[in-house]
Every structure is written in structure tokens, then in C-alpha cells.
CSV table of C-alpha atoms and ligand atoms in Angstrom, one decimal:
chain,number,residue,atom,x,y,z
Z,1,UNK,CA,17.1,-61.2,-21.3
Z,2,UNK,CA,16.8,-61.3,-18.0
Z,3,UNK,CA,12.9,-60.4,-16.6
Z,4,UNK,CA,14.1,-58.8,-13.5
Z,5,UNK,CA,15.2,-54.9,-14.2
Z,6,UNK,CA,14.4,-53.3,-11.2
Z,7,UNK,CA,17.3,-52.9,-9.1
Z,8,UNK,CA,16.7,-51.3,-5.8
Z,9,UNK,CA,18.6,-49.1,-3.6
Z,10,UNK,CA,17.8,-48.8,0.5
Z,11,UNK,CA,18.7,-47.6,4.0
Z,12,UNK,CA,19.1,-50.7,6.5
Z,13,UNK,CA,19.4,-48.2,9.6
Z,14,UNK,CA,17.5,-45.2,10.6
Z,15,UNK,CA,18.1,-43.0,7.2
Z,16,UNK,CA,21.2,-41.1,6.1
Z,17,UNK,CA,22.8,-44.2,5.0
Z,18,UNK,CA,24.4,-42.1,2.6
Z,19,UNK,CA,21.6,-43.4,-0.3
Z,20,UNK,CA,21.9,-39.9,-2.4
Z,21,UNK,CA,25.5,-40.5,-2.7
Z,22,UNK,CA,25.4,-43.7,-4.0
Z,23,UNK,CA,22.5,-43.3,-6.2
Z,24,UNK,CA,24.6,-41.1,-7.9
Z,25,UNK,CA,27.2,-43.3,-8.7
Z,26,UNK,CA,25.0,-46.1,-9.7
Z,27,UNK,CA,23.0,-43.8,-11.9
Z,28,UNK,CA,25.4,-44.3,-15.0
Z,29,UNK,CA,24.5,-48.2,-14.8
Z,30,UNK,CA,21.1,-47.2,-15.2
Z,31,UNK,CA,18.2,-45.9,-17.8
Z,32,UNK,CA,15.6,-44.5,-15.0
Z,33,UNK,CA,16.1,-43.6,-11.6
Z,34,UNK,CA,12.8,-43.6,-9.4
Z,35,UNK,CA,11.9,-42.9,-6.1
Z,36,UNK,CA,8.9,-44.6,-4.5
Z,37,UNK,CA,7.7,-43.7,-1.2
Z,38,UNK,CA,9.0,-41.1,1.3
Z,39,UNK,CA,8.7,-37.0,0.3
Z,40,UNK,CA,10.9,-33.7,1.7
Z,41,UNK,CA,11.4,-35.5,4.8
Z,42,UNK,CA,14.4,-36.8,2.9
Z,43,UNK,CA,17.6,-35.5,2.6
Z,44,UNK,CA,20.0,-36.7,-0.5
Z,45,UNK,CA,23.6,-35.3,-0.3
Z,46,UNK,CA,25.1,-35.3,-3.6
Z,47,UNK,CA,29.4,-34.1,-3.5
Z,48,UNK,CA,30.2,-33.2,-6.8
Z,49,UNK,CA,33.7,-31.5,-7.4
Z,50,UNK,CA,33.5,-29.8,-4.4
Z,51,UNK,CA,30.1,-28.6,-4.6
Z,52,UNK,CA,27.5,-29.7,-2.4
Z,53,UNK,CA,24.1,-30.7,-2.9
Z,54,UNK,CA,20.7,-31.6,-1.1
Z,55,UNK,CA,18.0,-33.5,-3.1
Z,56,UNK,CA,14.6,-33.6,-0.9
Z,57,UNK,CA,11.9,-35.0,-3.6
Z,58,UNK,CA,13.9,-35.3,-6.7
Z,59,UNK,CA,15.8,-38.3,-7.6
Z,60,UNK,CA,19.3,-38.1,-7.0
Z,61,UNK,CA,20.0,-39.4,-10.9
Z,62,UNK,CA,19.0,-35.9,-11.7
Z,63,UNK,CA,22.5,-34.7,-12.1
Z,64,UNK,CA,22.9,-37.2,-15.1
Z,65,UNK,CA,20.8,-35.2,-18.2
Z,66,UNK,CA,20.8,-38.3,-20.0
Z,67,UNK,CA,18.7,-40.2,-16.9
Z,68,UNK,CA,15.3,-40.0,-16.7
Z,69,UNK,CA,14.0,-39.4,-12.7
Z,70,UNK,CA,10.3,-40.5,-11.5
Z,71,UNK,CA,9.0,-39.5,-8.8
Z,72,UNK,CA,6.5,-42.1,-8.2
Z,73,UNK,CA,3.1,-42.5,-7.2
Z,74,UNK,CA,4.3,-43.5,-3.7
Z,75,UNK,CA,5.9,-40.4,-2.8
Z,76,UNK,CA,4.1,-37.3,-1.4
Z,77,UNK,CA,5.1,-33.9,-2.8
Z,78,UNK,CA,5.0,-30.7,-1.5
Z,79,UNK,CA,5.1,-27.8,-4.1
Z,80,UNK,CA,6.4,-25.4,-2.8
Z,81,UNK,CA,9.4,-27.8,-1.5
Z,82,UNK,CA,9.6,-29.1,-5.4
Z,83,UNK,CA,9.7,-25.8,-7.0
Z,84,UNK,CA,12.7,-24.9,-4.6
Z,85,UNK,CA,14.7,-27.6,-5.6
Z,86,UNK,CA,14.2,-26.6,-9.2
Z,87,UNK,CA,15.5,-23.5,-8.8
Z,88,UNK,CA,17.9,-24.7,-7.2
Z,89,UNK,CA,19.4,-27.0,-10.0
Z,90,UNK,CA,18.7,-24.3,-12.4
Z,91,UNK,CA,20.8,-22.1,-10.4
Z,92,UNK,CA,23.1,-25.1,-10.8
Z,93,UNK,CA,22.7,-24.8,-14.8
Z,94,UNK,CA,20.6,-28.2,-14.8
Z,95,UNK,CA,17.4,-28.0,-17.0
Z,96,UNK,CA,15.7,-30.6,-14.4
Z,97,UNK,CA,12.3,-30.2,-16.2
Z,98,UNK,CA,14.0,-32.1,-19.0
Z,99,UNK,CA,14.7,-35.2,-17.5
Z,100,UNK,CA,12.0,-35.6,-14.7
Z,101,UNK,CA,8.7,-36.7,-14.6
Z,102,UNK,CA,5.8,-36.8,-12.0
Z,103,UNK,CA,3.3,-39.4,-11.3
Z,104,UNK,CA,-0.5,-38.3,-11.7
Z,105,UNK,CA,-1.0,-40.0,-8.3
Z,106,UNK,CA,1.2,-38.9,-6.0
Z,107,UNK,CA,-0.2,-37.2,-3.3
Z,108,UNK,CA,0.0,-33.7,-2.3
Z,109,UNK,CA,1.2,-32.3,1.3
Z,110,UNK,CA,-0.8,-29.1,1.9
Z,111,UNK,CA,0.7,-26.3,3.9
Z,112,UNK,CA,-2.0,-27.0,6.3
Z,113,UNK,CA,-0.3,-30.6,6.8
Z,114,UNK,CA,2.8,-28.6,8.1
Z,115,UNK,CA,1.0,-27.1,10.9
Z,116,UNK,CA,-1.4,-30.2,11.5
Z,117,UNK,CA,2.4,-32.4,11.9
Z,118,UNK,CA,3.4,-29.4,14.3
Z,119,UNK,CA,0.0,-29.5,16.3
Z,120,UNK,CA,0.1,-33.5,16.8
Z,121,UNK,CA,3.7,-33.4,18.0
Z,122,UNK,CA,3.2,-30.4,20.2
Z,123,UNK,CA,0.5,-32.1,21.4
Z,124,UNK,CA,2.4,-35.4,22.4
Z,125,UNK,CA,4.7,-33.4,24.5
Z,126,UNK,CA,7.8,-35.4,25.5
Z,127,UNK,CA,6.6,-38.4,24.0
Z,128,UNK,CA,7.1,-36.8,20.5
Z,129,UNK,CA,8.4,-38.9,17.5
Z,130,UNK,CA,10.6,-35.9,16.3
Z,131,UNK,CA,9.3,-35.7,13.0
Z,132,UNK,CA,11.0,-33.5,10.3
Z,133,UNK,CA,7.6,-31.4,10.2
Z,134,UNK,CA,7.8,-31.9,6.9
Z,135,UNK,CA,3.8,-33.0,7.1
Z,136,UNK,CA,4.7,-36.3,6.6
Z,137,UNK,CA,2.4,-38.1,8.7
Z,138,UNK,CA,-0.8,-36.1,8.0
Z,139,UNK,CA,-0.2,-36.2,4.3
Z,140,UNK,CA,-0.1,-40.2,4.4
Z,141,UNK,CA,-3.1,-40.3,6.7
Z,142,UNK,CA,-5.4,-38.4,4.2
Z,143,UNK,CA,-4.1,-40.8,1.8
Z,144,UNK,CA,-4.7,-43.8,3.4
Z,145,UNK,CA,-8.0,-42.3,4.7
Z,146,UNK,CA,-9.2,-41.4,1.1
Z,147,UNK,CA,-9.3,-37.4,1.6
Z,148,UNK,CA,-6.4,-37.0,0.1
Z,149,UNK,CA,-5.7,-34.4,-2.7
Z,150,UNK,CA,-3.1,-35.6,-5.7
Z,151,UNK,CA,-1.4,-33.9,-7.9
Z,152,UNK,CA,-4.1,-35.2,-10.9
Z,153,UNK,CA,-6.1,-33.0,-9.2
Z,154,UNK,CA,-4.0,-29.8,-9.7
Z,155,UNK,CA,-5.2,-29.8,-13.4
Z,156,UNK,CA,-8.8,-30.0,-12.0
Z,157,UNK,CA,-11.0,-26.7,-12.7
Z,158,UNK,CA,-12.4,-27.5,-8.8
Z,159,UNK,CA,-9.1,-27.7,-7.5
Z,160,UNK,CA,-9.6,-24.7,-5.6
Z,161,UNK,CA,-12.7,-25.6,-4.3
Z,162,UNK,CA,-11.3,-29.2,-3.1
Z,163,UNK,CA,-8.3,-27.1,-1.6
Z,164,UNK,CA,-10.6,-24.6,0.4
Z,165,UNK,CA,-12.6,-27.9,1.5
Z,166,UNK,CA,-9.6,-30.0,2.8
Z,167,UNK,CA,-8.3,-27.0,4.3
Z,168,UNK,CA,-11.2,-26.1,6.0
Z,169,UNK,CA,-11.2,-29.6,7.4
Z,170,UNK,CA,-7.5,-29.5,8.6
Z,171,UNK,CA,-8.7,-26.3,10.5
Z,172,UNK,CA,-11.1,-28.0,12.0
Z,173,UNK,CA,-9.1,-30.3,13.6
Z,174,UNK,CA,-5.9,-27.7,14.3
Z,175,UNK,CA,-9.1,-25.6,16.6
Z,176,UNK,CA,-9.5,-29.2,18.4
Z,177,UNK,CA,-6.2,-29.3,19.2
Z,178,UNK,CA,-5.9,-26.0,20.3
Z,179,UNK,CA,-3.1,-25.3,18.3
Z,180,UNK,CA,-1.7,-21.4,18.0
Z,181,UNK,CA,-1.1,-21.9,14.5
Z,182,UNK,CA,-0.7,-17.8,14.0
Z,183,UNK,CA,2.9,-18.2,16.3
Z,184,UNK,CA,4.0,-21.2,14.1
Z,185,UNK,CA,6.2,-20.6,11.6
Z,186,UNK,CA,6.6,-22.8,8.2
Z,187,UNK,CA,9.9,-23.2,7.0
Z,188,UNK,CA,10.5,-19.1,8.5
Z,189,UNK,CA,7.5,-18.0,6.7
Z,190,UNK,CA,3.8,-17.3,9.1
Z,191,UNK,CA,1.6,-20.0,7.6
Z,192,UNK,CA,-0.5,-16.9,5.1
Z,193,UNK,CA,3.3,-16.5,3.4
Z,194,UNK,CA,3.8,-20.4,3.3
Z,195,UNK,CA,0.2,-20.8,1.6
Z,196,UNK,CA,1.0,-17.8,-0.8
Z,197,UNK,CA,4.2,-19.4,-2.1
Z,198,UNK,CA,2.8,-23.1,-1.9
Z,199,UNK,CA,-0.5,-21.8,-4.3
Z,200,UNK,CA,2.3,-20.0,-6.8
Z,201,UNK,CA,4.9,-23.1,-6.5
Z,202,UNK,CA,1.2,-25.3,-8.1
Z,203,UNK,CA,1.8,-23.2,-11.5
Z,204,UNK,CA,5.7,-24.5,-11.8
Z,205,UNK,CA,4.7,-28.3,-10.8
Z,206,UNK,CA,1.7,-28.3,-13.9
Z,207,UNK,CA,4.7,-27.2,-15.9
Z,208,UNK,CA,6.6,-30.7,-15.2
Z,209,UNK,CA,6.0,-33.7,-17.5
Z,210,UNK,CA,2.8,-35.2,-15.2
Z,211,UNK,CA,2.4,-38.7,-16.4
Z,212,UNK,CA,0.9,-42.5,-15.3
Z,213,UNK,CA,4.6,-43.4,-13.9
Z,214,UNK,CA,2.9,-46.4,-13.8
Z,215,UNK,CA,2.5,-47.4,-17.5
Z,216,UNK,CA,5.3,-45.4,-18.3
Z,217,UNK,CA,7.9,-47.6,-16.0
Z,218,UNK,CA,6.2,-51.1,-17.2
Z,219,UNK,CA,6.6,-50.0,-20.4
Z,220,UNK,CA,10.1,-49.0,-20.4
Z,221,UNK,CA,11.1,-52.6,-19.0
Z,222,UNK,CA,9.2,-54.3,-21.6
Z,223,UNK,CA,11.7,-52.1,-24.0
Z,224,UNK,CA,14.7,-53.6,-21.5
Z,225,UNK,CA,15.6,-50.2,-20.1
Z,226,UNK,CA,17.1,-50.5,-16.4
Z,227,UNK,CA,15.5,-48.7,-13.7
Z,228,UNK,CA,17.6,-48.0,-10.1
Z,229,UNK,CA,14.5,-47.5,-7.4
Z,230,UNK,CA,15.9,-44.9,-4.1
Z,231,UNK,CA,14.8,-45.6,-1.3
Z,232,UNK,CA,14.0,-42.4,1.3
Z,233,UNK,CA,14.7,-43.0,5.2
Z,234,UNK,CA,15.4,-46.5,6.3
Z,235,UNK,CA,14.2,-49.9,7.3
Z,236,UNK,CA,14.2,-49.3,11.0
Z,237,UNK,CA,12.1,-46.3,10.6
Z,238,UNK,CA,9.5,-48.3,8.3
Z,239,UNK,CA,5.7,-48.1,8.9
Z,240,UNK,CA,5.3,-51.9,9.8
Z,241,UNK,CA,8.7,-53.1,10.8
Z,242,UNK,CA,10.2,-49.8,12.5
Z,243,UNK,CA,10.4,-48.7,16.1
Z,244,UNK,CA,6.6,-47.5,16.1
Z,245,UNK,CA,5.5,-45.3,16.7
Z,246,UNK,CA,9.0,-43.5,16.0
Z,247,UNK,CA,8.7,-44.1,12.8
Z,248,UNK,CA,8.1,-42.5,9.3
Z,249,UNK,CA,4.8,-43.2,8.0
Z,250,UNK,CA,5.6,-45.0,4.5
Z,251,UNK,CA,7.2,-48.7,3.8
Z,252,UNK,CA,10.5,-48.0,3.2
Z,253,UNK,CA,11.4,-51.7,2.6
Z,254,UNK,CA,11.8,-53.3,-0.9
Z,255,UNK,CA,8.0,-54.4,-0.9
Z,256,UNK,CA,7.6,-50.3,-1.1
Z,257,UNK,CA,9.1,-50.4,-4.9
Z,258,UNK,CA,6.1,-52.6,-5.9
Z,259,UNK,CA,3.1,-50.3,-4.7
Z,260,UNK,CA,5.2,-47.2,-4.9
Z,261,UNK,CA,5.6,-47.3,-8.4
Z,262,UNK,CA,3.4,-50.0,-9.7
Z,263,UNK,CA,6.1,-52.6,-10.6
Z,264,UNK,CA,5.2,-56.7,-9.8
Z,265,UNK,CA,7.1,-58.5,-7.6
Z,266,UNK,CA,8.8,-60.6,-10.0
Z,267,UNK,CA,10.5,-57.7,-11.9
Z,268,UNK,CA,12.7,-56.7,-8.5
Z,269,UNK,CA,16.2,-58.1,-9.3
Z,270,UNK,CA,19.2,-56.7,-7.4
Z,271,UNK,CA,18.9,-55.0,-3.9
Z,272,UNK,CA,21.6,-52.4,-2.4
Z,273,UNK,CA,21.0,-52.2,1.3
Z,274,UNK,CA,23.5,-49.6,2.5
Z,275,UNK,CA,24.5,-49.1,6.2
Z,276,UNK,CA,27.0,-46.8,7.4
Z,277,UNK,CA,30.2,-48.1,9.3
Z,278,UNK,CA,28.4,-47.3,12.4
Z,279,UNK,CA,24.8,-46.4,12.7
Z,280,UNK,CA,22.9,-42.8,13.4
Z,281,UNK,CA,19.5,-42.0,14.2
Z,282,UNK,CA,17.6,-38.6,14.0
Z,283,UNK,CA,14.4,-38.1,16.0
Z,284,UNK,CA,13.2,-40.4,19.1
Z,285,UNK,CA,12.8,-43.7,19.8
Z,286,UNK,CA,14.7,-46.8,20.9
Z,287,UNK,CA,18.8,-47.1,19.0
Z,288,UNK,CA,19.8,-49.9,21.5
Z,289,UNK,CA,23.2,-49.4,20.6
Z,290,UNK,CA,23.4,-45.8,20.9
Z,291,UNK,CA,26.7,-44.5,22.7
Z,292,UNK,CA,25.9,-41.2,25.3
Z,293,UNK,CA,28.9,-39.9,26.1
Z,294,UNK,CA,32.7,-38.9,24.4
Z,295,UNK,CA,32.5,-42.0,21.7
Z,296,UNK,CA,29.2,-40.8,20.8
Z,297,UNK,CA,30.4,-37.1,20.4
Z,298,UNK,CA,33.8,-38.5,18.7
Z,299,UNK,CA,31.4,-40.2,15.9
Z,300,UNK,CA,29.3,-37.5,15.3
Z,301,UNK,CA,32.1,-34.8,15.0
Z,302,UNK,CA,34.1,-37.2,13.0
Z,303,UNK,CA,31.3,-38.4,10.7
Z,304,UNK,CA,29.7,-34.5,10.9
Z,305,UNK,CA,26.1,-35.9,12.0
Z,306,UNK,CA,24.0,-33.5,11.8
Z,307,UNK,CA,20.6,-33.7,9.5
Z,308,UNK,CA,20.7,-32.4,6.2
Z,309,UNK,CA,16.9,-31.8,6.1
Z,310,UNK,CA,16.9,-29.9,9.9
Z,311,UNK,CA,20.4,-29.8,11.2
Z,312,UNK,CA,19.7,-32.0,14.4
Z,313,UNK,CA,22.7,-33.4,15.8
Z,314,UNK,CA,22.4,-36.9,15.1
Z,315,UNK,CA,22.7,-40.3,18.1
Z,316,UNK,CA,25.4,-42.4,17.5
Z,317,UNK,CA,26.3,-45.8,18.2
Z,318,UNK,CA,27.8,-49.1,17.0
Z,319,UNK,CA,27.0,-51.0,14.0
Z,320,UNK,CA,23.8,-53.4,15.7
Z,321,UNK,CA,24.2,-57.1,13.5
Z,322,UNK,CA,21.0,-58.0,15.0
Z,323,UNK,CA,19.1,-55.1,13.4
Z,324,UNK,CA,21.5,-55.4,10.1
Z,325,UNK,CA,20.3,-58.9,9.9
Z,326,UNK,CA,16.6,-58.4,10.2
Z,327,UNK,CA,16.9,-55.5,7.8
Z,328,UNK,CA,18.5,-57.7,5.5
Z,329,UNK,CA,15.8,-60.3,5.9
Z,330,UNK,CA,12.8,-57.6,5.3
Z,331,UNK,CA,14.3,-56.3,2.0
Z,332,UNK,CA,15.9,-59.3,0.3
Z,333,UNK,CA,19.5,-58.0,0.3
Z,334,UNK,CA,22.0,-59.1,-2.5
Z,335,UNK,CA,24.7,-56.6,-2.1
Z,336,UNK,CA,25.9,-54.5,1.1
Z,337,UNK,CA,26.8,-51.6,0.9
Z,338,UNK,CA,29.0,-49.4,3.7
Z,339,UNK,CA,29.5,-45.8,3.7
Z,340,UNK,CA,31.4,-43.6,6.2
Z,341,UNK,CA,34.6,-46.4,6.4
Z,342,UNK,CA,37.0,-43.0,6.5
Z,343,UNK,CA,34.9,-41.5,9.9
Z,344,UNK,CA,36.5,-44.9,11.7
Z,345,UNK,CA,40.2,-44.1,11.1
Z,346,UNK,CA,41.8,-43.6,13.7
Z,347,UNK,CA,39.6,-45.5,16.3
Z,348,UNK,CA,42.0,-47.9,17.6
Z,349,UNK,CA,39.2,-50.3,18.5
Z,350,UNK,CA,35.6,-50.8,16.8
Z,351,UNK,CA,32.5,-52.3,18.1
Z,352,UNK,CA,30.0,-54.1,16.5
Z,353,UNK,CA,27.0,-55.6,18.5
Z,354,UNK,CA,26.9,-59.0,17.6
Z,355,UNK,CA,24.0,-60.0,20.0
Z,356,UNK,CA,21.6,-59.2,22.4
Z,357,UNK,CA,21.6,-60.5,26.3
Z,358,UNK,CA,18.1,-61.5,27.7
Z,359,UNK,CA,17.4,-61.6,31.4
Z,360,UNK,CA,18.7,-65.1,32.0
Z,361,UNK,CA,22.1,-64.4,30.2
Z,362,UNK,CA,21.3,-65.8,26.8
Z,363,UNK,CA,22.4,-64.6,23.7
Z,364,UNK,CA,19.8,-63.6,21.4
Z,365,UNK,CA,19.8,-63.1,17.7
Z,366,UNK,CA,16.4,-62.3,16.9
Z,367,UNK,CA,15.3,-59.1,16.3
Z,368,UNK,CA,12.1,-57.4,17.2
Z,369,UNK,CA,12.1,-53.7,17.5
Z,370,UNK,CA,8.7,-53.9,20.0
Z,371,UNK,CA,10.7,-56.2,22.2
Z,372,UNK,CA,12.0,-54.0,25.2
Z,373,UNK,CA,15.0,-55.3,26.4
Z,374,UNK,CA,18.1,-54.3,24.5
Z,375,UNK,CA,21.7,-55.4,26.0
Z,376,UNK,CA,24.1,-55.7,23.3
Z,377,UNK,CA,27.1,-57.9,23.3
Z,378,UNK,CA,30.1,-56.8,21.8
Z,379,UNK,CA,32.7,-57.7,19.7
Z,380,UNK,CA,35.9,-55.4,19.7
Z,381,UNK,CA,37.7,-55.5,16.4
Z,382,UNK,CA,40.9,-53.7,16.1
Z,383,UNK,CA,41.0,-50.7,14.4
Z,384,UNK,CA,43.1,-48.8,11.8
Z,385,UNK,CA,45.5,-45.8,11.8
Z,386,UNK,CA,45.1,-44.6,8.7
Z,387,UNK,CA,43.2,-42.0,6.8
Z,388,UNK,CA,41.6,-43.5,3.7
Z,389,UNK,CA,42.6,-40.2,2.0
Z,390,UNK,CA,44.9,-42.0,-0.8
Z,391,UNK,CA,42.8,-45.4,-1.1
Z,392,UNK,CA,41.7,-45.5,-4.4
Z,393,UNK,CA,41.2,-49.3,-5.3
Z,394,UNK,CA,39.9,-52.3,-2.6
Z,395,UNK,CA,43.8,-53.2,-2.8
Z,396,UNK,CA,45.3,-49.9,-0.8
Z,397,UNK,CA,42.4,-50.6,2.0
Z,398,UNK,CA,44.1,-51.0,5.5
Z,399,UNK,CA,44.2,-54.3,6.9
Z,400,UNK,CA,42.1,-53.9,9.3
Z,401,UNK,CA,39.8,-52.3,7.2
Z,402,UNK,CA,39.6,-55.4,4.7
Z,403,UNK,CA,39.6,-57.8,8.1
Z,404,UNK,CA,36.2,-55.2,9.3
Z,405,UNK,CA,34.7,-55.7,6.5
Z,406,UNK,CA,35.3,-59.6,6.2
Z,407,UNK,CA,33.5,-59.9,9.8
Z,408,UNK,CA,30.6,-58.1,8.6
Z,409,UNK,CA,30.8,-60.3,5.6
Z,410,UNK,CA,30.6,-63.5,7.5
Z,411,UNK,CA,28.0,-62.4,10.4
Z,412,UNK,CA,25.5,-61.3,7.7
Z,413,UNK,CA,26.3,-63.6,4.9
Z,414,UNK,CA,25.7,-60.9,2.6
Z,415,UNK,CA,28.5,-59.6,0.1
Z,416,UNK,CA,30.0,-55.6,0.8
Z,417,UNK,CA,30.2,-54.2,-2.9
Z,418,UNK,CA,30.7,-50.5,-2.5
Z,419,UNK,CA,32.7,-49.0,0.0
Z,420,UNK,CA,32.1,-45.2,0.7
Z,421,UNK,CA,35.1,-43.4,1.9
Z,422,UNK,CA,34.4,-40.0,2.1
Z,423,UNK,CA,31.8,-37.3,0.5
Z,424,UNK,CA,32.4,-37.0,-2.8
Z,425,UNK,CA,31.4,-39.3,-5.8
Z,426,UNK,CA,35.0,-39.9,-6.6
Z,427,UNK,CA,35.1,-41.2,-3.4
Z,428,UNK,CA,34.0,-44.9,-3.7
Z,429,UNK,CA,35.6,-47.8,-4.1
Z,430,UNK,CA,33.9,-50.7,-6.2
Z,431,UNK,CA,34.2,-54.1,-4.9
Z,432,UNK,CA,32.2,-56.5,-6.7
Z,433,UNK,CA,33.5,-57.2,-10.1
Z,434,UNK,CA,30.2,-57.4,-11.9
Z,435,UNK,CA,29.6,-53.6,-11.1
Z,436,UNK,CA,33.6,-52.1,-12.2
W,1,GDP,P1,21.2,-39.7,2.6
W,1,GDP,O1,19.9,-39.5,3.0
W,1,GDP,O2,21.2,-41.9,2.7
W,1,GDP,O3,21.0,-39.6,1.3
W,1,GDP,O4,22.1,-39.5,3.4
W,1,GDP,P2,22.3,-37.9,3.8
W,1,GDP,O5,22.6,-37.6,2.6
W,1,GDP,O6,21.2,-37.3,4.7
W,1,GDP,O7,23.7,-37.9,4.6
W,1,GDP,C1,24.8,-38.6,4.7
W,1,GDP,C2,25.8,-37.7,4.9
W,1,GDP,O8,27.4,-38.7,4.6
W,1,GDP,C3,25.8,-36.7,3.6
W,1,GDP,O9,26.5,-35.2,3.8
W,1,GDP,C4,26.9,-37.1,2.9
W,1,GDP,O10,27.9,-36.4,1.9
W,1,GDP,C5,28.2,-37.9,4.0
W,1,GDP,N1,28.5,-39.3,3.2
W,1,GDP,C6,28.5,-40.1,2.3
W,1,GDP,N2,29.1,-41.3,2.1
W,1,GDP,C7,30.2,-40.6,3.1
W,1,GDP,C8,31.4,-41.5,3.4
W,1,GDP,O11,31.7,-42.0,2.6
W,1,GDP,N3,32.3,-40.9,3.9
W,1,GDP,C9,32.0,-39.2,4.3
W,1,GDP,N4,32.8,-38.8,5.4
W,1,GDP,N5,31.0,-39.0,4.2
W,1,GDP,C10,30.2,-39.1,3.6
W,2,IMO,P1,16.8,-40.2,4.5
W,2,IMO,O1,15.8,-40.2,3.3
W,2,IMO,C1,16.6,-39.2,8.7
W,2,IMO,C2,12.7,-39.7,10.9
W,2,IMO,C3,13.0,-38.3,11.8
W,2,IMO,C4,12.0,-38.5,12.8
W,2,IMO,C5,11.0,-39.8,11.8
W,2,IMO,C6,9.6,-39.3,11.7
W,2,IMO,O2,17.4,-38.4,4.8
W,2,IMO,O3,17.5,-41.1,5.2
W,2,IMO,P2,8.6,-37.7,9.7
W,2,IMO,O4,9.2,-36.5,9.1
W,2,IMO,O5,8.6,-38.9,8.5
W,2,IMO,O6,7.2,-37.7,10.0
W,2,IMO,O7,9.8,-38.0,10.7
W,2,IMO,O8,12.0,-40.3,11.1
W,2,IMO,N1,13.4,-39.7,9.8
W,2,IMO,C7,14.6,-39.7,9.1
W,2,IMO,N2,15.8,-39.7,9.9
W,2,IMO,N3,16.2,-39.5,7.8
W,2,IMO,C8,15.6,-39.6,6.7
W,2,IMO,O9,15.3,-39.4,5.2
W,2,IMO,C9,14.7,-39.4,7.8
W,2,IMO,N4,12.7,-39.2,7.3
W,2,IMO,C10,12.2,-39.5,8.5
W,2,IMO,O10,13.8,-38.0,12.0
W,2,IMO,O11,12.4,-39.3,13.5
W,3,MG,MG1,19.2,-37.7,4.5
């Protein structure tokens, strides 16, 4: 039997590549779906039979009641947001507590982490990151500085004391920043209201199956079960390799699966890297192929590019092969997945940045977001007029779409295994024979 039982699906750009949708589509092939990093900064959208669902902390396999879903140790959890998510799913007739387990080691996002997030962003002024303000940076900071609280602490008799102590510490910092938290709202609530809800939500979270997920997952591996690790954010937001400091606070690359779930590197098998057929970014920081004029607006409108977590308009631009090849390298991608191909229907010309040009006019293919000068050199591909509405298998693809896919495969030396042509679960073309 194969030793490699953990496959990975992650974003190769700046997030929102369509991870949620594709995880849902691939779930039937796996026994367990596990989130390994990030937290409620993620917004993973699933469209099933005309209903739209947005998940933030819960893995995107939750709509398959026979599949186990794992929130791993590398994830950070806001009990208030998790409880709301559970309630939403229950309203839809699901029983998420039946097929969800939560790591004891996952760290908690406290209400004050959210205030701190806002205080740090306010202090940065124009240089702000554009954080989702879910408390991600401050919660991961407490984790690495060894002051954080974990899910397991919720069961400690001294939890209230530990909570009050950390909260008081946070308020000392908030005061230092002269941040008027009384004027700030957290998800539309005052701090006190949010805190009251948060404390109540803890009781719900404690009713979940809270376990040592690293032992659980490795036991399942020994039993021959197949696991799909679901990434959040994207490679270019990785804390080490993203456009620092305009990044998130976790390792979003394949390596994050090992530390975020307790899985040995040799267990990692297939790595599905997902990209949009163009590129978007929400929040600040470099974006070499960003389009500022009408073309960018056209992509935004055609692709409905507004954030699933914050509703913010996403910045739009063309696919960037330098960035893509860098992401493939970091993640060891075995299969490319391209989403939102339908959005490009009707574009007479589709551009793809094949390289950057440096000051001396030389074409550069190496990519490093710490370089300052990005002058993309574009290839122009002929687009296709047809809508993809009636395309249900790869043979029906317009010729120019096939050419576009071939072009990307050639430039990345990686096969395109899945093409997504619409938001609904059913609008997915499986190209790889071994995924059919
Ligand atoms: P994630 O964070 O990677 O899961 O992606 P998001 O859910 O934040 O953003 C992707 C958006 O595109 C969602 O609104 C999806 O419903 C939608 N979507 C996913 N795949 C496709 C596709 O192939 N075509 C179109 N038009 N929309 C898609
Ligand atoms: P999914 O999983 C897109 C961006 C924010 C900001 C930066 C830091 O849905 O793809 P943070 O809240 O982590 O401190 O924000 O990262 N960001 C995302 N952008 N998709 C996401 O998640 C994101 N999560 C964070 O906009 O620029
Ligand atoms: Mg998203």
C-alpha cells in the first residue's frame, strides 16, 4: 500500500482561488478533510444546488456527512465565529458536530486579539496590511511568543483566570497604542457585547469532539484512510515566502501541512495547486500584473470579485507565470487546478505575464517578492467568445480554451487536472484520467 496518504489542496496566488469549491468536489475521494493553518480570515465558498455557503474555520468537506472533518493544531479558532458557523450549518439541516473534530492544540482567538489587530492596523496608517481584522496576526503572535491560550485550556478549571490575565495584558498594549477600543466594533458588536457572546460560544465549542488530532490522523493513516489537507489563503500570502509584511501569519505552503497537522513529510502525496485563470488580491502589497483601468474593472465584474469574508472589492490582474512557477516550486505541486475559466469568456485577448524585464532589458524568470522592480512581459493569447455554460466535459471546450490550458501546462511543466467553469459544484471538468 502507498505510504503517501495525505494529499494537499492549496492556493497558489493571494487566496480566493476557489479552494472551498474544489475541496467539496474532491471530498468523495477522501475519508478525512483537514484544515492545517489560518483561521476565520479564510472564506471558502461552496455552491450546491443553487445555495451558497461560506465556511471560515470548518473544512469544506462538511457537506459530506460520511466524511470526517478535522480542524488541526495549526488552525486558530475564534469560538464565536465557529459557533455561528455551526449554527448556520444546523439551520441547513446538517449535523456538523457528528463529522467534525477539533485539535486540543489549536490556539484561540480572543476578543482582544481582534482589538489588537485593529490597533496595529490603525497605527500603520497608510502602510496597513489590509488585514481581515479577525485577530489572526495577534493570535499567532501569542502562539509563537508562548503566551497563547489553546482549546485545551477551555477545559481547565483556571480558564477564567488565564483568560482575564491575557486580556489584561492585551489591554495594556491597546492602551499603549492609544487605541480607542470603545469606538471600535467587532463584527458589528461593541467589545463588551462581543466578549459576552464569545464566552457563551465557548460552552458550545466544548461540546465538540476535542481530541489529539495528530494521533487521530496518524492512526487513520495506519488504517489506510485517505486524507485531504485543505489550505487557506494562498502561497503569496505565506509568512515566509509571501510579500512580507503584506502577508498572513501562517505557512500557507505544503510544509505547513506537516506542522499544522502533525504529519510526516514522507506521507504527503499529491499536491493540488489551485489558480484562477487570472489573478486577484485583496488587501495591500505588491501585485505585479495588477490592472488598474477598464480591463481590471471588467475582470472584477465578470468574476464577481468581492471578498467572501469582508466584502471588499478584490484587485484584479492577469496570470503571472513567474509567480506561478515560484509557487509550484515551493509547494511541489503535482496537479494544477484552474478555476473561473468561464470568467474569461468574451475577452478577445487574454494576457499572461511570461516573465519580467529588468533595467537592462533582460527577461527574468526568477521570482522573489523582495525584488522591487516588476515589469511584466506579456504573451497575448486569443480568447474565446463562447460561454462555457453548456460545457460539461473537456472535449466540449472551445479550441482557444484548450490552447490556453496547453500554454499553461507547457510553461509550468505541470498537468492541468481539473478545470472549473462555474461556481456550482457541478460546473467542474475533470481532466486527469486518474481523478475520473
Ligand atoms: P477560496 O477562498 O479559495 O475558497 O475562494 P472564495 O470562495 O473566497 O472565492 C472564490 C469565488 O469564486 C466564490 O464566490 C466561488 O463561488 C466562485 N467560484 C469558484 N469557482 C468558480 C468558477 O469556476 N467560476 C466562477 N464563475 N466562479 C467560481
Ligand atoms: P481564503 O482562504 C484572500 C489577506 C488579507 C490581507 C492579508 C492579511 O479565503 O483564500 P490577515 O487577516 O490574515 O491578517 O490578513 O491576507 N487574506 C486573504 N486574502 N483570501 C484569504 O483567505 C485571505 N486571508 C487573509 O486580505 O491582505
Ligand atoms: Mg476566500
